[in-house]
CSV table of C-alpha atoms and ligand atoms in Angstrom, one decimal:
chain,number,residue,atom,x,y,z
A,209,UNK,CA,30.5,-66.5,50.4
A,210,UNK,CA,32.5,-64.8,47.6
A,211,UNK,CA,35.7,-63.0,48.5
A,212,UNK,CA,35.7,-59.2,48.6
A,213,UNK,CA,38.0,-56.4,49.7
A,214,UNK,CA,37.2,-54.3,52.8
A,215,UNK,CA,38.6,-50.8,53.4
A,216,UNK,CA,38.1,-49.1,56.8
A,217,UNK,CA,37.9,-45.4,55.7
A,218,UNK,CA,39.0,-43.0,58.4
A,219,UNK,CA,37.7,-39.8,56.8
A,220,UNK,CA,35.0,-38.7,54.3
A,221,UNK,CA,37.6,-37.6,51.8
A,222,UNK,CA,39.4,-41.0,52.1
A,223,UNK,CA,36.0,-42.8,51.5
A,224,UNK,CA,35.5,-40.6,48.4
A,225,UNK,CA,39.1,-41.4,47.2
A,226,UNK,CA,38.4,-45.1,47.6
A,227,UNK,CA,35.2,-44.7,45.5
A,228,UNK,CA,37.2,-43.0,42.8
A,229,UNK,CA,40.0,-45.5,42.9
A,230,UNK,CA,37.7,-48.5,42.6
A,231,UNK,CA,35.2,-46.8,40.2
A,232,UNK,CA,35.5,-49.5,37.6
A,233,UNK,CA,34.5,-52.3,40.1
A,234,UNK,CA,31.3,-53.1,42.1
A,235,UNK,CA,31.8,-50.9,45.2
A,236,UNK,CA,29.4,-50.5,48.1
A,237,UNK,CA,29.6,-48.4,51.2
A,238,UNK,CA,29.1,-50.3,54.5
A,239,UNK,CA,27.3,-49.4,57.7
A,240,UNK,CA,26.7,-52.2,60.3
A,241,UNK,CA,26.4,-54.7,57.5
A,242,UNK,CA,23.2,-56.3,58.8
A,243,UNK,CA,21.6,-56.0,55.4
A,244,UNK,CA,24.4,-55.7,53.0
A,245,UNK,CA,26.6,-58.5,54.4
A,246,UNK,CA,24.2,-60.4,56.6
A,247,UNK,CA,21.4,-60.3,54.0
A,248,UNK,CA,22.3,-59.5,50.5
A,249,UNK,CA,25.8,-61.0,50.2
A,250,UNK,CA,25.4,-64.0,52.4
A,251,UNK,CA,22.1,-64.8,50.7
A,252,UNK,CA,23.7,-64.4,47.3
A,253,UNK,CA,21.3,-61.8,46.0
A,254,UNK,CA,22.7,-60.7,42.7
A,255,UNK,CA,22.0,-60.4,39.0
A,256,UNK,CA,23.0,-58.6,35.8
A,257,UNK,CA,21.8,-55.3,37.2
A,258,UNK,CA,23.1,-56.1,40.8
A,259,UNK,CA,26.7,-57.3,40.7
A,260,UNK,CA,28.1,-59.0,43.7
A,261,UNK,CA,30.3,-56.4,45.5
A,262,UNK,CA,34.0,-56.6,45.0
A,263,UNK,CA,34.9,-53.8,47.4
A,264,UNK,CA,33.3,-52.6,50.6
A,265,UNK,CA,34.1,-49.2,52.1
A,266,UNK,CA,33.3,-49.2,55.9
A,267,UNK,CA,31.8,-45.8,56.9
A,268,UNK,CA,31.5,-46.7,60.6
A,269,UNK,CA,35.3,-46.1,61.1
A,270,UNK,CA,34.8,-42.4,60.1
A,271,UNK,CA,34.5,-40.5,63.4
A,272,UNK,CA,32.7,-37.5,61.8
A,273,UNK,CA,29.9,-39.8,60.6
A,274,UNK,CA,29.2,-41.3,64.1
A,275,UNK,CA,28.4,-37.9,65.7
A,276,UNK,CA,25.1,-36.1,66.4
A,277,UNK,CA,25.3,-32.3,66.2
A,278,UNK,CA,22.8,-29.7,67.3
A,279,UNK,CA,22.8,-26.1,66.1
A,280,UNK,CA,20.2,-23.3,66.4
A,281,UNK,CA,17.7,-24.7,63.8
A,282,UNK,CA,18.3,-28.4,63.4
A,283,UNK,CA,19.9,-31.7,64.5
A,284,UNK,CA,22.4,-33.3,62.2
A,285,UNK,CA,22.9,-37.0,62.6
A,286,UNK,CA,25.9,-38.8,61.0
A,287,UNK,CA,24.9,-41.6,58.7
A,288,UNK,CA,27.0,-44.1,60.7
A,289,UNK,CA,25.3,-43.3,64.0
A,290,UNK,CA,23.7,-46.5,65.3
A,291,UNK,CA,19.9,-46.6,65.7
A,292,UNK,CA,20.5,-47.3,69.5
A,293,UNK,CA,22.5,-44.1,69.7
A,294,UNK,CA,19.8,-42.1,67.9
A,295,UNK,CA,17.2,-43.5,70.3
A,296,UNK,CA,19.3,-42.7,73.4
A,297,UNK,CA,20.4,-39.2,72.4
A,298,UNK,CA,18.9,-36.5,74.7
A,299,UNK,CA,19.0,-33.7,72.1
A,300,UNK,CA,17.0,-35.8,69.7
A,301,UNK,CA,14.6,-36.9,72.4
A,302,UNK,CA,14.0,-33.3,73.5
A,303,UNK,CA,12.9,-32.4,69.9
A,304,UNK,CA,11.0,-35.4,68.5
A,305,UNK,CA,9.8,-38.8,69.6
A,306,UNK,CA,12.0,-41.7,68.6
A,307,UNK,CA,9.3,-44.4,68.3
A,308,UNK,CA,10.0,-45.1,64.6
A,309,UNK,CA,13.7,-45.9,65.4
A,310,UNK,CA,12.6,-47.9,68.4
A,311,UNK,CA,10.3,-50.0,66.2
A,312,UNK,CA,13.1,-51.1,63.9
A,313,UNK,CA,14.1,-54.8,64.1
A,314,UNK,CA,15.5,-55.9,67.5
A,315,UNK,CA,17.9,-54.3,70.1
A,316,UNK,CA,20.8,-56.4,68.8
A,317,UNK,CA,20.3,-55.1,65.2
A,318,UNK,CA,19.7,-51.5,66.5
A,319,UNK,CA,23.0,-51.7,68.4
A,320,UNK,CA,25.0,-52.0,65.2
A,321,UNK,CA,22.6,-51.1,62.4
A,322,UNK,CA,23.2,-47.4,61.4
A,323,UNK,CA,20.8,-44.7,60.4
A,324,UNK,CA,22.4,-44.5,56.9
A,325,UNK,CA,22.1,-48.3,56.5
A,326,UNK,CA,18.5,-48.3,57.6
A,327,UNK,CA,17.5,-45.6,55.2
A,328,UNK,CA,19.4,-47.1,52.3
A,329,UNK,CA,18.7,-50.8,52.9
A,330,UNK,CA,17.4,-52.8,50.0
A,331,UNK,CA,13.8,-54.0,49.7
A,332,UNK,CA,12.6,-57.1,51.5
A,333,UNK,CA,10.5,-58.4,48.6
A,334,UNK,CA,10.7,-62.2,48.7
A,335,UNK,CA,11.1,-62.4,44.9
A,336,UNK,CA,14.0,-59.9,44.9
A,337,UNK,CA,15.7,-61.8,47.8
A,338,UNK,CA,15.0,-65.2,46.4
A,339,UNK,CA,17.8,-66.6,44.2
A,340,UNK,CA,15.3,-68.3,41.8
A,341,UNK,CA,13.7,-65.0,40.7
A,342,UNK,CA,15.6,-62.8,38.2
A,343,UNK,CA,13.3,-59.8,38.7
A,344,UNK,CA,13.5,-56.3,37.4
A,345,UNK,CA,15.5,-55.1,40.4
A,346,UNK,CA,18.3,-57.6,39.5
A,347,UNK,CA,18.3,-56.7,35.9
A,348,UNK,CA,15.6,-59.2,34.8
A,349,UNK,CA,12.5,-58.4,32.9
A,350,UNK,CA,9.6,-59.4,35.1
A,351,UNK,CA,8.0,-58.6,38.4
A,352,UNK,CA,7.0,-61.9,40.0
A,353,UNK,CA,4.6,-60.1,42.4
A,354,UNK,CA,2.2,-59.4,39.6
A,355,UNK,CA,1.3,-63.0,39.2
A,356,UNK,CA,2.7,-64.5,42.4
A,357,UNK,CA,2.1,-64.0,46.1
A,358,UNK,CA,1.8,-60.3,46.5
A,359,UNK,CA,0.3,-60.0,50.0
A,360,UNK,CA,3.1,-57.8,51.3
A,361,UNK,CA,3.6,-55.7,48.1
A,362,UNK,CA,2.7,-52.1,47.1
A,363,UNK,CA,-0.8,-50.7,46.9
A,364,UNK,CA,0.3,-47.2,45.8
A,365,UNK,CA,2.9,-46.2,43.2
A,366,UNK,CA,3.9,-49.7,42.1
A,367,UNK,CA,4.8,-49.7,38.4
A,368,UNK,CA,7.0,-52.4,36.8
A,369,UNK,CA,8.1,-53.4,40.3
A,370,UNK,CA,5.9,-53.6,43.4
A,371,UNK,CA,8.3,-53.5,46.3
A,372,UNK,CA,7.5,-51.6,49.4
A,373,UNK,CA,10.2,-49.4,51.0
A,374,UNK,CA,11.3,-51.2,54.1
A,375,UNK,CA,12.8,-48.4,56.3
A,376,UNK,CA,10.8,-47.2,59.3
A,377,UNK,CA,13.2,-44.3,59.9
A,378,UNK,CA,12.8,-43.1,56.3
A,379,UNK,CA,9.0,-42.9,56.8
A,380,UNK,CA,9.4,-40.9,60.0
A,381,UNK,CA,12.2,-38.6,58.6
A,382,UNK,CA,10.0,-37.8,55.5
A,383,UNK,CA,7.3,-36.6,57.9
A,384,UNK,CA,9.9,-34.5,59.8
A,385,UNK,CA,10.9,-32.8,56.5
A,386,UNK,CA,14.5,-34.1,56.8
A,387,UNK,CA,17.3,-33.6,54.3
A,388,UNK,CA,20.0,-36.0,53.2
A,389,UNK,CA,23.5,-34.7,52.9
A,390,UNK,CA,25.3,-36.6,50.1
A,391,UNK,CA,28.9,-36.6,49.0
A,392,UNK,CA,30.8,-38.4,46.3
A,393,UNK,CA,33.3,-38.3,43.5
A,394,UNK,CA,31.4,-35.5,41.8
A,395,UNK,CA,31.1,-33.3,44.9
A,396,UNK,CA,28.5,-32.8,47.7
A,397,UNK,CA,24.8,-31.9,47.6
A,398,UNK,CA,21.8,-31.8,49.9
A,399,UNK,CA,18.6,-33.5,48.8
A,400,UNK,CA,15.3,-33.1,50.7
A,401,UNK,CA,13.7,-36.5,51.7
A,402,UNK,CA,10.8,-35.4,49.5
A,403,UNK,CA,13.1,-36.0,46.4
A,404,UNK,CA,15.5,-38.5,47.9
A,405,UNK,CA,13.6,-41.7,47.1
A,406,UNK,CA,12.7,-42.7,43.6
A,407,UNK,CA,10.2,-45.1,42.2
A,408,UNK,CA,10.7,-48.0,39.7
A,409,UNK,CA,9.7,-45.9,36.7
A,410,UNK,CA,12.6,-43.5,37.4
A,411,UNK,CA,15.1,-46.3,37.9
A,412,UNK,CA,14.0,-49.8,38.7
A,413,UNK,CA,17.5,-50.8,39.9
A,414,UNK,CA,17.7,-48.2,42.7
A,415,UNK,CA,15.4,-46.8,45.5
A,416,UNK,CA,17.1,-43.4,45.9
A,417,UNK,CA,19.0,-40.7,44.0
A,418,UNK,CA,22.4,-41.9,45.1
A,419,UNK,CA,24.8,-42.6,42.3
A,420,UNK,CA,27.2,-45.6,42.7
A,421,UNK,CA,30.0,-43.3,43.5
A,422,UNK,CA,28.1,-41.3,46.2
A,423,UNK,CA,27.0,-41.9,49.8
A,424,UNK,CA,24.9,-40.3,52.5
A,425,UNK,CA,27.0,-38.5,55.1
A,426,UNK,CA,24.3,-37.0,57.4
A,427,UNK,CA,20.7,-36.5,57.9
A,428,UNK,CA,19.6,-33.0,58.9
A,429,UNK,CA,16.3,-32.6,60.7
A,430,UNK,CA,14.8,-29.1,61.2
A,431,UNK,CA,13.6,-28.3,64.7
A,432,UNK,CA,9.8,-28.6,64.8
A,433,UNK,CA,7.7,-25.5,65.3
A,434,UNK,CA,6.5,-25.2,68.9
A,435,UNK,CA,3.3,-27.1,69.6
A,436,UNK,CA,3.9,-29.6,66.9
A,437,UNK,CA,2.0,-32.8,67.3
A,438,UNK,CA,3.6,-36.2,66.5
A,439,UNK,CA,2.2,-39.6,65.9
A,440,UNK,CA,3.6,-43.0,64.9
A,441,UNK,CA,1.9,-46.3,64.3
A,442,UNK,CA,3.4,-49.5,62.9
A,443,UNK,CA,1.4,-52.6,62.2
A,444,UNK,CA,3.2,-55.9,61.8
A,445,UNK,CA,2.2,-59.4,61.0
A,446,UNK,CA,3.6,-60.7,64.3
A,447,UNK,CA,4.3,-59.3,67.7
A,448,UNK,CA,8.1,-59.9,67.6
A,449,UNK,CA,10.4,-57.7,65.5
A,450,UNK,CA,9.2,-57.4,61.9
A,451,UNK,CA,8.9,-55.0,59.0
A,452,UNK,CA,5.8,-52.8,58.7
A,453,UNK,CA,2.7,-54.2,57.0
A,454,UNK,CA,1.8,-50.5,57.1
A,455,UNK,CA,3.1,-47.7,59.2
A,456,UNK,CA,2.0,-44.1,59.5
A,457,UNK,CA,3.9,-41.0,60.7
A,458,UNK,CA,2.0,-37.8,61.5
A,459,UNK,CA,3.7,-34.5,62.2
A,460,UNK,CA,1.5,-31.4,62.2
A,461,UNK,CA,0.7,-28.0,63.8
A,462,UNK,CA,-2.7,-26.7,64.9
A,463,UNK,CA,-4.6,-23.5,64.6
A,464,UNK,CA,-7.1,-23.9,67.4
A,465,UNK,CA,-8.6,-27.3,66.7
A,466,UNK,CA,-7.8,-27.1,63.0
A,467,UNK,CA,-5.0,-28.5,60.9
A,468,UNK,CA,-2.5,-25.7,60.1
A,469,UNK,CA,0.4,-27.4,58.4
A,470,UNK,CA,2.1,-30.8,58.4
A,471,UNK,CA,2.7,-34.2,56.9
A,472,UNK,CA,1.2,-37.6,56.9
A,473,UNK,CA,3.6,-40.3,55.6
A,474,UNK,CA,3.2,-44.1,55.1
A,475,UNK,CA,5.6,-47.0,55.1
A,476,UNK,CA,4.9,-50.5,53.8
A,477,UNK,CA,2.6,-49.4,51.0
A,478,UNK,CA,4.7,-48.0,48.2
A,479,UNK,CA,8.2,-48.4,46.6
A,480,UNK,CA,9.1,-45.1,48.3
A,481,UNK,CA,8.2,-43.8,51.7
A,482,UNK,CA,4.8,-42.3,50.7
A,483,UNK,CA,3.6,-38.8,51.5
A,484,UNK,CA,-0.2,-38.8,51.7
A,485,UNK,CA,-0.9,-35.4,50.3
A,486,UNK,CA,-4.5,-36.3,49.6
A,487,UNK,CA,-5.0,-36.7,53.3
A,488,UNK,CA,-3.1,-33.5,54.2
A,489,UNK,CA,-5.2,-31.6,51.7
A,490,UNK,CA,-8.4,-32.9,53.0
A,491,UNK,CA,-7.5,-31.6,56.5
A,492,UNK,CA,-6.0,-28.2,55.6
A,493,UNK,CA,-7.7,-25.5,57.6
A,494,UNK,CA,-10.4,-27.8,58.9
A,495,UNK,CA,-11.3,-29.0,62.4
A,496,UNK,CA,-9.3,-32.2,62.7
A,497,UNK,CA,-11.6,-34.4,64.8
A,498,UNK,CA,-14.6,-33.5,62.8
A,499,UNK,CA,-12.9,-34.3,59.5
A,500,UNK,CA,-10.3,-37.0,60.2
A,501,UNK,CA,-12.4,-40.0,59.2
A,502,UNK,CA,-13.3,-38.6,55.8
A,503,UNK,CA,-9.7,-37.3,55.3
A,504,UNK,CA,-8.2,-40.7,56.1
A,505,UNK,CA,-10.6,-42.3,53.5
A,506,UNK,CA,-8.9,-40.2,50.8
A,507,UNK,CA,-6.1,-42.7,50.7
A,508,UNK,CA,-8.5,-45.0,48.8
A,509,UNK,CA,-8.4,-42.5,45.9
A,510,UNK,CA,-4.7,-43.2,45.3
A,511,UNK,CA,-4.6,-46.9,46.2
A,512,UNK,CA,-4.3,-49.6,43.4
A,513,UNK,CA,-4.2,-52.9,45.3
A,514,UNK,CA,-3.0,-56.2,43.7
A,515,UNK,CA,-4.7,-59.5,43.9
A,516,UNK,CA,-3.9,-60.4,47.5
A,517,UNK,CA,-3.2,-57.1,49.3
A,518,UNK,CA,-6.5,-55.0,49.3
A,519,UNK,CA,-6.5,-55.5,53.1
A,520,UNK,CA,-3.7,-53.0,53.2
A,521,UNK,CA,-6.0,-50.2,51.9
A,522,UNK,CA,-8.2,-50.7,54.9
A,523,UNK,CA,-5.2,-50.9,57.2
A,524,UNK,CA,-3.8,-47.6,55.8
A,525,UNK,CA,-7.1,-45.8,56.2
A,526,UNK,CA,-7.6,-47.0,59.7
A,527,UNK,CA,-4.0,-46.3,60.8
A,528,UNK,CA,-4.0,-42.8,59.4
A,529,UNK,CA,-7.1,-42.0,61.4
A,530,UNK,CA,-5.8,-43.6,64.5
A,531,UNK,CA,-2.3,-42.0,64.3
A,532,UNK,CA,-3.7,-38.5,63.8
A,533,UNK,CA,-6.0,-38.9,66.8
A,534,UNK,CA,-3.2,-40.4,68.9
A,535,UNK,CA,-1.0,-37.3,68.0
A,536,UNK,CA,-3.9,-35.1,69.4
A,537,UNK,CA,-3.8,-37.2,72.6
A,538,UNK,CA,-7.2,-38.9,72.0
B,812,FAD,C1,15.6,-59.6,61.2
B,812,FAD,C2,15.6,-58.2,60.7
B,812,FAD,C3,14.5,-57.4,61.0
B,812,FAD,C4,14.5,-56.1,60.6
B,812,FAD,N1,13.4,-55.3,60.9
B,812,FAD,C5,13.4,-54.0,60.5
B,812,FAD,C6,12.3,-53.2,60.7
B,812,FAD,O1,11.3,-53.6,61.4
B,812,FAD,N2,12.3,-51.9,60.3
B,812,FAD,C7,13.3,-51.4,59.6
B,812,FAD,O2,13.3,-50.3,59.2
B,812,FAD,N3,14.4,-52.2,59.3
B,812,FAD,C8,14.4,-53.5,59.7
B,812,FAD,N4,15.5,-54.3,59.4
B,812,FAD,C9,16.6,-53.7,58.7
B,812,FAD,C10,17.6,-53.3,59.6
B,812,FAD,O3,17.2,-52.2,60.3
B,812,FAD,C11,18.7,-52.8,58.6
B,812,FAD,O4,19.3,-54.0,58.2
B,812,FAD,C12,19.7,-51.9,59.2
B,812,FAD,O5,19.1,-50.8,59.7
B,812,FAD,C13,20.7,-51.6,58.2
B,812,FAD,O6,21.7,-50.9,58.8
B,812,FAD,P1,23.2,-51.3,58.6
B,812,FAD,O7,24.0,-50.2,59.1
B,812,FAD,O8,23.5,-52.7,59.1
B,812,FAD,O9,23.3,-51.3,57.0
B,812,FAD,P2,24.2,-52.1,56.0
B,812,FAD,O10,23.8,-53.5,55.9
B,812,FAD,O11,25.6,-51.8,56.3
B,812,FAD,O12,23.8,-51.3,54.7
B,812,FAD,C14,22.5,-51.4,54.1
B,812,FAD,C15,22.5,-50.8,52.7
B,812,FAD,O13,22.6,-49.4,52.9
B,812,FAD,C16,23.8,-48.9,52.2
B,812,FAD,N5,24.4,-47.9,53.0
B,812,FAD,C17,24.8,-48.0,54.3
B,812,FAD,N6,25.2,-46.8,54.8
B,812,FAD,C18,25.1,-46.0,53.7
B,812,FAD,C19,25.3,-44.6,53.6
B,812,FAD,N7,25.8,-43.8,54.6
B,812,FAD,N8,25.1,-44.0,52.4
B,812,FAD,C20,24.5,-44.7,51.4
B,812,FAD,N9,24.3,-46.0,51.5
B,812,FAD,C21,24.5,-46.6,52.6
B,812,FAD,C22,24.7,-50.1,52.0
B,812,FAD,O14,25.5,-50.0,50.8
B,812,FAD,C23,23.6,-51.2,51.8
B,812,FAD,O15,23.2,-51.3,50.5
B,812,FAD,C24,15.6,-55.6,59.9
B,812,FAD,C25,16.7,-56.4,59.6
B,812,FAD,C26,16.7,-57.7,60.0
B,812,FAD,C27,17.9,-58.5,59.7
């Protein structure tokens, strides 16, 4: 493995200073390191558009970022909180289910993998991760999934590059209408998850709006309205820990038996966690049980499968229907 410098930041302002100080080098912030060090760096994933990191800034040594805070209207989770601590937190459990976080990887990885690291992890596309493929995401000029084995690739929103977003928590947090708190050399800002993730057309080298000199400090999740229904389903290729072939999060409120308001989001189908507005629109104001089948089928209108992954369209349709019915308790 190539040598790099590691800095244990002790405050957010020190981390920002380090980013400023090393601005002319390849700098990355570090959570648990399960993807950045254990995956990307040890597997030598790099290219013209993806330089090997010279400097890592550890965020897990910043106390403020390892805390979970509750105020009147929301829960704010530090980006360096481990997934296990998210799952075990009583304030979180009393507001929303934690199934999506529980479905990530294995207990060992959840014990040191952080929320910020999970949301900002790089894609698992085997061409991107494979050292023989200089794809768009590494600064190359080809997507090998177009002509190669694309069974796990995008069926919605793939353009240029056909990765799928790998994060289970990102899919669930989009359904919960969460917000990312960002800080960096240019100051701080809040970005709703609706706008946090970006597709390949916007910038094929990144998956989110973070600039190289910025990082996520917290995730803020608004308290759900009373009576909110929640559902989560994740389908994997194998029964041990694995990434989602397709996952669905459903968060919605009811007016009698009808859909009042809410979100349906999908993981494993698109370069970004995908909000299925076509399904939401088909349910708006309507009796859910009577309309769920036809609403779930709307996902077909936005799907553009590749040569080997049309099966995911059927999966997505079936899982949307099942997740909504599960949320209703059926
Ligand atoms: C075998 C295996 C199975 C897995 N299965 C799943 C799965 O089923 N579902 C799933 O969702 N994930 C899965 N993962 C991914 C795993 O959950 C992530 O590797 C982990 O959550 C990343 O957390 P980390 O803190 O170790 O991140 P790191 O490796 O430290 O960082 C990951 C990336 O995020 C960036 N980053 C970290 N923190 C921040 C921050 N605060 N702001 C901005 N950028 C940041 C880093 O620079 C890096 O690019 C799996 C991983 C493995 C190895």
